[in-house]
Amino acid sequence: MGFLEVRDLKVHFPIKGGVFNRTVGHIKAVDGVSLTIEEGKTYGLVGESGSGKSTTGRAIIGLENITAGKVLFEGKDITSLKSKTKDVRRDIQMIFQDPYSSLNPRKRVLDIIAEPLRNYENLTKGQERKRVQELLELVGLSPESIVKYPHEFSGGQRQRIGVARAIALKPKLIIADEPVSALDVSVQAQVLNFMQDIQKELNLTYLFISHDLGIVKHMCDELAIMYKGRYVEQGTSDDIFNNPQHIYTKRLIAAIPDINPRNRDKQYAFRQEVKKEYEQSYDDYFDNEGLAFGLKNISDTHLVALPEKG
Ligand code: ADP
C-alpha cells in the first residue's frame, strides 16, 4: 500500500449545448489514471498542455469532482469531498505555477503565510509572527520580509513565499503544479534545489506536475507521461530516460534542449529522426481515436501503453 494511491481515476467534464443547455457530451480530462507514491518520494506527471495533469492533481486534493476511481491517502479512502476531513485537508497542500497570481497582491507576507494558520490553529499574534518568521527563514527569505508585499519580491522569491504558505501547516503531501514554469530558466534550478532541500528536511512527498520533461528529470523517483487524459508510459526515472518505449515519450525526450551549443546540429538531426519515426509508427502507438492503448507491464516498474498483440 502506497502513501498516496490513485486507482483508475476519471474526471469527465460535461459539455453543455443546444437551446436547453443539456449535456451533449463529456471532455474526458482524466480517463483512467493510476499511481502510487511512497512516503518521502517524488512522482512526476508530465505531458503537454491539456493532457489532464492539473485536473489529476486538483481531483486528488478535492478541487474537482471525481467521476470514477479511488484516492487513498495513508490507507484511508479520501475519494469523496466528505471524506476529506480537516486533518486530510491540512496534510495535503498545493503549490501553483504563477506565484504572483496565487498570492494576494494587497496582502502583506505576514498575512499571506499566516492565512492557513488562522484557519487551523489558534495562535496569538506573537506566536503567529514567530511561526511566519521561522517559515521565511526555512525557505531562505529574511524574517523582516513579513511587512512587505508580493510585488517587492522577484519571481523566485515569490515562489518561496508560496512554498512557505504551503508548508505552514506541516503537510505530508505537496502537489506542485508547474511550480517553476513561470520563472526564468536561471532561477528554476535554484527553486528546484530548494524544493528538494525542504523535502528532505520535512519528509515531504511530492506529486510534481510539469509540461517539461527536462525539469522533472532530476526531481522524480518515478514519473508518468500523460496524453489526452491517459498514461502513455510510467516508470522509474531510469526506465523513462534510459529506456523509453513509447514513441510519444521518445519525442518528449528529444525535445529537451541540450544546453551545450556544440550539440545543436546533433540534436536537430536526432529530433528529425524521432519525428519521422513518430509519423511512420503513429498507428502502432495510438488507437483509431488517437488515444493511448491500455498499459502493459514490460518490467516490475515500467508500464507502456501498447496495443493487444494478435
Ligand atoms: P494540463 O494540466 O495537462 O494542461 P488540464 O488538466 O488543465 O490539463 O486539462 C485537461 C483537459 O480538461 C483540457 O482539455 C481542458 O480544457 C479540460 N478542462 C479542464 N478543466 C475544465 C473544466 N472546469 N471544465 C471543462 N473542461 C475542463
Coordinates of C-alpha atoms and ligand atoms in Angstrom, one line a residue:
M1 CA 0.0 0.0 0.0
G2 CA 1.4 3.3 -1.0
F3 CA 1.4 6.6 0.9
L4 CA -0.8 8.1 -1.8
E5 CA -2.6 5.7 -4.1
V6 CA -4.8 6.7 -7.0
R7 CA -6.7 4.0 -8.7
D8 CA -8.3 4.3 -12.2
L9 CA -9.2 8.0 -11.6
K10 CA -11.6 9.5 -14.1
V11 CA -12.6 13.2 -14.2
H12 CA -15.1 13.9 -17.0
F13 CA -16.5 17.4 -17.6
P14 CA -19.9 17.8 -19.2
I15 CA -20.2 19.7 -22.4
K16 CA -23.4 21.7 -22.4
G17 CA -25.1 22.7 -25.7
G18 CA -28.3 23.4 -27.5
V19 CA -31.1 25.7 -26.5
F20 CA -31.9 23.7 -23.4
N21 CA -28.3 23.7 -22.3
R22 CA -28.3 20.0 -21.9
T23 CA -25.2 17.8 -21.5
V24 CA -24.3 16.8 -25.1
G25 CA -21.0 15.0 -24.3
H26 CA -18.1 14.9 -22.0
I27 CA -14.5 16.1 -22.0
K28 CA -12.5 13.1 -20.6
A29 CA -9.9 15.3 -18.9
V30 CA -8.6 12.3 -16.9
D31 CA -9.6 8.9 -18.1
G32 CA -8.1 6.1 -16.0
V33 CA -5.1 7.3 -14.2
S34 CA -3.4 5.1 -11.5
L35 CA -0.4 6.0 -9.4
T36 CA 1.3 5.1 -6.2
I37 CA 3.7 7.4 -4.3
E38 CA 5.8 6.2 -1.4
E39 CA 6.4 8.5 1.5
G40 CA 9.2 11.0 1.0
K41 CA 9.4 10.3 -2.7
T42 CA 8.6 12.5 -5.8
Y43 CA 6.3 11.3 -8.5
G44 CA 6.3 13.3 -11.8
L45 CA 3.3 13.8 -14.0
V46 CA 4.4 15.1 -17.4
G47 CA 2.6 15.9 -20.6
E48 CA 1.7 18.7 -23.0
S49 CA -0.8 21.4 -22.1
G50 CA -4.4 19.9 -21.8
S51 CA -3.3 16.4 -21.2
G52 CA -5.0 16.3 -17.8
K53 CA -2.2 16.8 -15.3
S54 CA -3.7 19.7 -13.4
T55 CA -7.1 18.0 -13.3
T56 CA -5.5 14.9 -11.8
G57 CA -3.8 17.0 -9.0
R58 CA -6.9 19.1 -8.4
A59 CA -9.1 16.0 -8.1
I60 CA -6.7 14.4 -5.6
I61 CA -6.8 17.4 -3.3
G62 CA -10.6 17.9 -3.8
L63 CA -10.8 20.9 -6.2
E64 CA -12.5 18.8 -8.9
N65 CA -15.3 16.3 -8.7
I66 CA -14.2 12.7 -9.3
T67 CA -16.3 10.8 -11.9
A68 CA -14.9 7.4 -11.1
G69 CA -11.9 5.7 -9.3
K70 CA -10.4 5.9 -5.9
V71 CA -7.9 8.1 -4.0
L72 CA -6.3 6.5 -0.9
F73 CA -4.1 8.6 1.4
E74 CA -2.2 6.8 4.2
G75 CA -4.6 3.9 3.6
K76 CA -7.7 5.9 4.0
D77 CA -10.2 6.4 1.3
I78 CA -10.4 10.1 0.6
T79 CA -12.2 9.9 -2.8
S80 CA -15.3 11.9 -1.8
L81 CA -15.2 15.5 -0.6
K82 CA -16.9 14.5 2.6
S83 CA -14.1 12.1 3.4
K84 CA -11.5 14.9 3.1
T85 CA -11.6 15.7 6.8
K86 CA -9.9 18.8 8.3
D87 CA -6.8 16.7 9.0
V88 CA -6.6 15.4 5.4
R89 CA -7.0 18.9 4.1
R90 CA -4.2 20.0 6.3
D91 CA -2.0 17.2 5.3
I92 CA -2.3 17.8 1.5
Q93 CA -1.3 21.2 0.1
M94 CA -0.8 22.6 -3.3
I95 CA 1.8 24.9 -4.9
F96 CA 0.7 26.7 -8.0
Q97 CA 2.5 27.8 -11.2
D98 CA 2.3 31.5 -11.0
P99 CA 3.3 32.7 -7.6
Y100 CA 2.1 36.2 -8.4
S101 CA -1.5 35.4 -9.2
S102 CA -1.7 32.9 -6.4
L103 CA -0.6 35.4 -3.8
N104 CA -2.9 38.2 -2.9
P105 CA -1.1 41.4 -4.0
R106 CA -2.8 43.6 -1.5
K107 CA -1.8 41.5 1.5
R108 CA 1.5 41.6 3.3
V109 CA 3.7 38.5 3.5
L110 CA 2.7 38.0 7.2
D111 CA -1.0 37.7 6.3
I112 CA -0.4 35.6 3.2
I113 CA 1.6 33.0 5.1
A114 CA -0.5 33.2 8.3
E115 CA -3.8 32.6 6.5
P116 CA -3.7 28.8 6.6
L117 CA -2.5 29.0 10.3
R118 CA -5.5 31.2 11.1
N119 CA -7.9 28.7 9.6
Y120 CA -6.4 25.8 11.5
E121 CA -4.7 26.9 14.7
N122 CA -5.4 29.3 17.5
L123 CA -2.2 31.2 17.8
T124 CA -1.7 34.5 19.5
K125 CA -0.4 37.4 17.3
G126 CA 3.0 37.0 18.8
Q127 CA 3.2 33.2 18.2
E128 CA 1.8 33.7 14.7
R129 CA 4.5 36.2 13.8
K130 CA 7.2 34.0 15.2
R131 CA 6.0 31.0 13.1
V132 CA 5.8 33.0 9.9
Q133 CA 9.3 34.3 10.5
E134 CA 10.6 30.7 11.1
L135 CA 8.9 29.7 7.9
L136 CA 10.5 32.6 6.0
E137 CA 13.9 31.5 7.3
L138 CA 13.2 27.9 6.2
V139 CA 12.6 29.0 2.6
G140 CA 15.6 31.3 2.6
L141 CA 14.0 34.7 3.0
S142 CA 14.7 37.3 5.6
P143 CA 12.3 37.4 8.6
E144 CA 11.9 41.1 8.0
S145 CA 10.0 40.2 4.8
I146 CA 6.8 39.9 6.8
V147 CA 6.0 43.6 6.3
K148 CA 6.5 43.5 2.5
Y149 CA 4.1 42.9 -0.3
P150 CA 4.4 40.3 -3.1
H151 CA 5.5 42.9 -5.8
E152 CA 8.6 43.7 -3.7
F153 CA 10.0 40.3 -4.5
S154 CA 11.5 38.6 -7.5
G155 CA 9.7 35.6 -9.2
G156 CA 11.8 33.1 -7.5
Q157 CA 11.4 34.7 -4.1
R158 CA 7.6 34.8 -4.6
Q159 CA 7.6 31.1 -5.3
R160 CA 9.5 30.7 -2.0
I161 CA 6.6 32.6 -0.3
G162 CA 4.1 30.3 -2.0
V163 CA 6.1 27.3 -0.6
A164 CA 6.2 28.8 2.9
R165 CA 2.5 29.2 2.8
A166 CA 2.0 25.6 1.6
I167 CA 4.2 24.2 4.3
A168 CA 2.9 26.4 7.1
L169 CA 0.6 23.6 8.4
K170 CA 3.3 20.9 8.2
P171 CA 1.7 19.0 5.4
K172 CA 2.7 15.5 4.4
L173 CA 2.0 15.6 0.7
I174 CA 2.5 18.6 -1.7
I175 CA 1.0 18.7 -5.1
A176 CA 3.2 21.1 -7.1
D177 CA 1.5 22.2 -10.3
E178 CA 4.2 23.6 -12.6
P179 CA 6.0 25.3 -9.7
V180 CA 8.8 26.7 -11.8
S181 CA 7.3 27.2 -15.2
A182 CA 6.7 30.9 -14.8
L183 CA 10.3 31.5 -13.7
D184 CA 13.4 32.4 -15.6
V185 CA 15.5 29.4 -16.6
S186 CA 18.3 30.8 -14.4
V187 CA 16.0 30.8 -11.3
Q188 CA 14.3 27.4 -12.0
A189 CA 17.2 25.3 -10.8
Q190 CA 17.5 27.3 -7.6
V191 CA 13.9 26.8 -6.7
L192 CA 14.0 23.1 -7.6
N193 CA 17.1 22.6 -5.4
F194 CA 15.4 24.4 -2.6
M195 CA 12.3 22.3 -3.0
Q196 CA 14.4 19.1 -2.7
D197 CA 16.2 20.5 0.4
I198 CA 12.9 21.2 2.2
Q199 CA 11.6 17.8 1.1
K200 CA 14.4 16.1 3.0
E201 CA 14.1 18.4 5.9
L202 CA 10.4 18.0 6.3
N203 CA 10.0 14.5 4.9
L204 CA 7.6 15.7 2.2
T205 CA 6.1 13.6 -0.5
Y206 CA 5.7 15.4 -3.9
L207 CA 3.4 15.0 -6.8
F208 CA 5.3 17.2 -9.3
I209 CA 3.4 18.3 -12.3
S210 CA 5.2 19.7 -15.4
H211 CA 4.8 20.1 -19.1
D212 CA 8.6 20.0 -19.3
L213 CA 10.3 16.6 -19.1
G214 CA 13.7 18.4 -18.7
I215 CA 12.5 20.0 -15.4
V216 CA 11.4 16.7 -13.8
K217 CA 14.5 14.8 -14.9
H218 CA 16.5 15.4 -11.7
M219 CA 13.5 15.7 -9.3
C220 CA 11.5 12.5 -9.7
D221 CA 11.9 8.9 -8.4
E222 CA 9.1 7.8 -10.7
L223 CA 7.1 9.5 -13.4
A224 CA 4.3 9.1 -15.9
I225 CA 3.8 10.6 -19.3
M226 CA 0.2 11.7 -19.9
Y227 CA -1.5 12.3 -23.2
K228 CA -5.2 13.2 -23.6
G229 CA -6.2 12.0 -20.1
R230 CA -4.3 8.7 -20.3
Y231 CA -0.9 7.4 -19.5
V232 CA 1.4 6.5 -22.4
E233 CA 4.2 5.4 -20.1
Q234 CA 5.1 5.1 -16.5
G235 CA 8.3 4.1 -14.8
T236 CA 11.3 5.0 -12.7
S237 CA 13.4 7.9 -13.9
D238 CA 15.9 5.3 -15.2
D239 CA 13.1 3.5 -17.2
I240 CA 11.8 6.6 -18.8
F241 CA 15.1 8.4 -19.6
N242 CA 17.3 5.5 -20.4
N243 CA 14.8 3.0 -21.8
P244 CA 11.8 4.9 -23.2
Q245 CA 9.5 2.6 -25.2
H246 CA 6.6 4.8 -26.4
I247 CA 7.1 6.9 -29.4
Y248 CA 5.5 9.9 -27.6
T249 CA 7.9 9.6 -24.7
K250 CA 10.8 9.4 -27.1
R251 CA 9.5 12.6 -28.8
L252 CA 9.3 14.5 -25.5
I253 CA 12.8 13.4 -24.6
A254 CA 14.2 14.5 -27.9
A255 CA 12.6 17.9 -27.3
I256 CA 14.6 18.5 -24.0
P257 CA 17.0 21.3 -25.0
D258 CA 20.7 20.4 -24.9
I259 CA 22.4 23.3 -23.2
N260 CA 25.7 22.7 -25.0
P261 CA 25.6 24.7 -28.2
R262 CA 28.1 22.4 -29.8
N263 CA 25.5 19.6 -29.8
R264 CA 23.0 21.7 -31.7
D265 CA 23.4 20.1 -35.0
K266 CA 23.4 16.6 -33.5
Q267 CA 20.3 17.4 -31.5
Y268 CA 18.5 18.8 -34.6
A269 CA 19.3 15.6 -36.5
F270 CA 18.1 13.4 -33.6
R271 CA 14.8 15.4 -33.4
Q272 CA 14.2 15.0 -37.1
E273 CA 14.8 11.3 -36.8
V274 CA 12.4 10.8 -33.9
K275 CA 9.8 13.0 -35.7
K276 CA 10.0 10.7 -38.7
E277 CA 9.7 7.6 -36.6
Y278 CA 6.7 9.2 -34.8
E279 CA 4.9 9.9 -38.1
Q280 CA 5.6 6.5 -39.5
S281 CA 4.7 4.4 -36.5
Y282 CA 1.8 6.5 -35.2
D283 CA -0.8 3.8 -35.8
D284 CA 1.2 1.3 -33.7
Y285 CA 1.0 3.5 -30.7
F286 CA -2.4 5.2 -30.8
D287 CA -5.9 3.8 -31.4
N288 CA -8.4 5.0 -34.0
E289 CA -9.4 8.0 -31.9
G290 CA -5.8 9.0 -31.4
L291 CA -5.8 7.8 -27.8
A292 CA -3.2 5.8 -25.9
F293 CA -3.8 2.0 -25.6
G294 CA -4.1 0.2 -22.2
L295 CA -0.9 -0.2 -20.2
K296 CA 1.3 -3.3 -20.3
N297 CA 4.0 -4.2 -17.8
I298 CA 7.3 -4.6 -19.5
S299 CA 9.1 -4.9 -16.2
D300 CA 8.1 -4.6 -12.5
T301 CA 8.4 -0.8 -12.6
H302 CA 7.9 0.0 -16.2
L303 CA 4.4 0.3 -17.9
V304 CA 3.8 1.2 -21.6
A305 CA 0.6 1.8 -23.5
L306 CA 0.8 -0.8 -26.3
P307 CA -1.9 -2.5 -28.4
E308 CA -3.0 -6.1 -27.7
K309 CA -1.0 -8.4 -29.9
G310 CA -2.9 -10.5 -32.3
Ligands
ADP1 P1 -3.0 20.1 -18.2 O1 -2.8 20.4 -16.7 O2 -2.3 18.9 -18.6 O3 -2.6 21.3 -19.0 P2 -5.8 20.2 -17.6 O4 -6.0 19.1 -16.6 O5 -5.8 21.6 -17.2 O6 -4.5 19.8 -18.5 O7 -7.0 20.0 -18.7 C1 -7.3 18.8 -19.3 C2 -8.5 19.0 -20.2 O8 -9.7 19.2 -19.5 C3 -8.4 20.1 -21.2 O9 -9.0 19.7 -22.4 C4 -9.1 21.2 -20.5 O10 -9.6 22.1 -21.5 C5 -10.2 20.4 -19.8 N1 -10.8 21.1 -18.6 C6 -10.0 21.4 -17.5 N2 -10.8 22.0 -16.6 C7 -12.1 22.0 -17.1 C8 -13.4 22.5 -16.7 N3 -13.5 23.0 -15.4 N4 -14.4 22.4 -17.5 C9 -14.3 21.8 -18.7 N5 -13.1 21.4 -19.2 C10 -12.0 21.5 -18.4

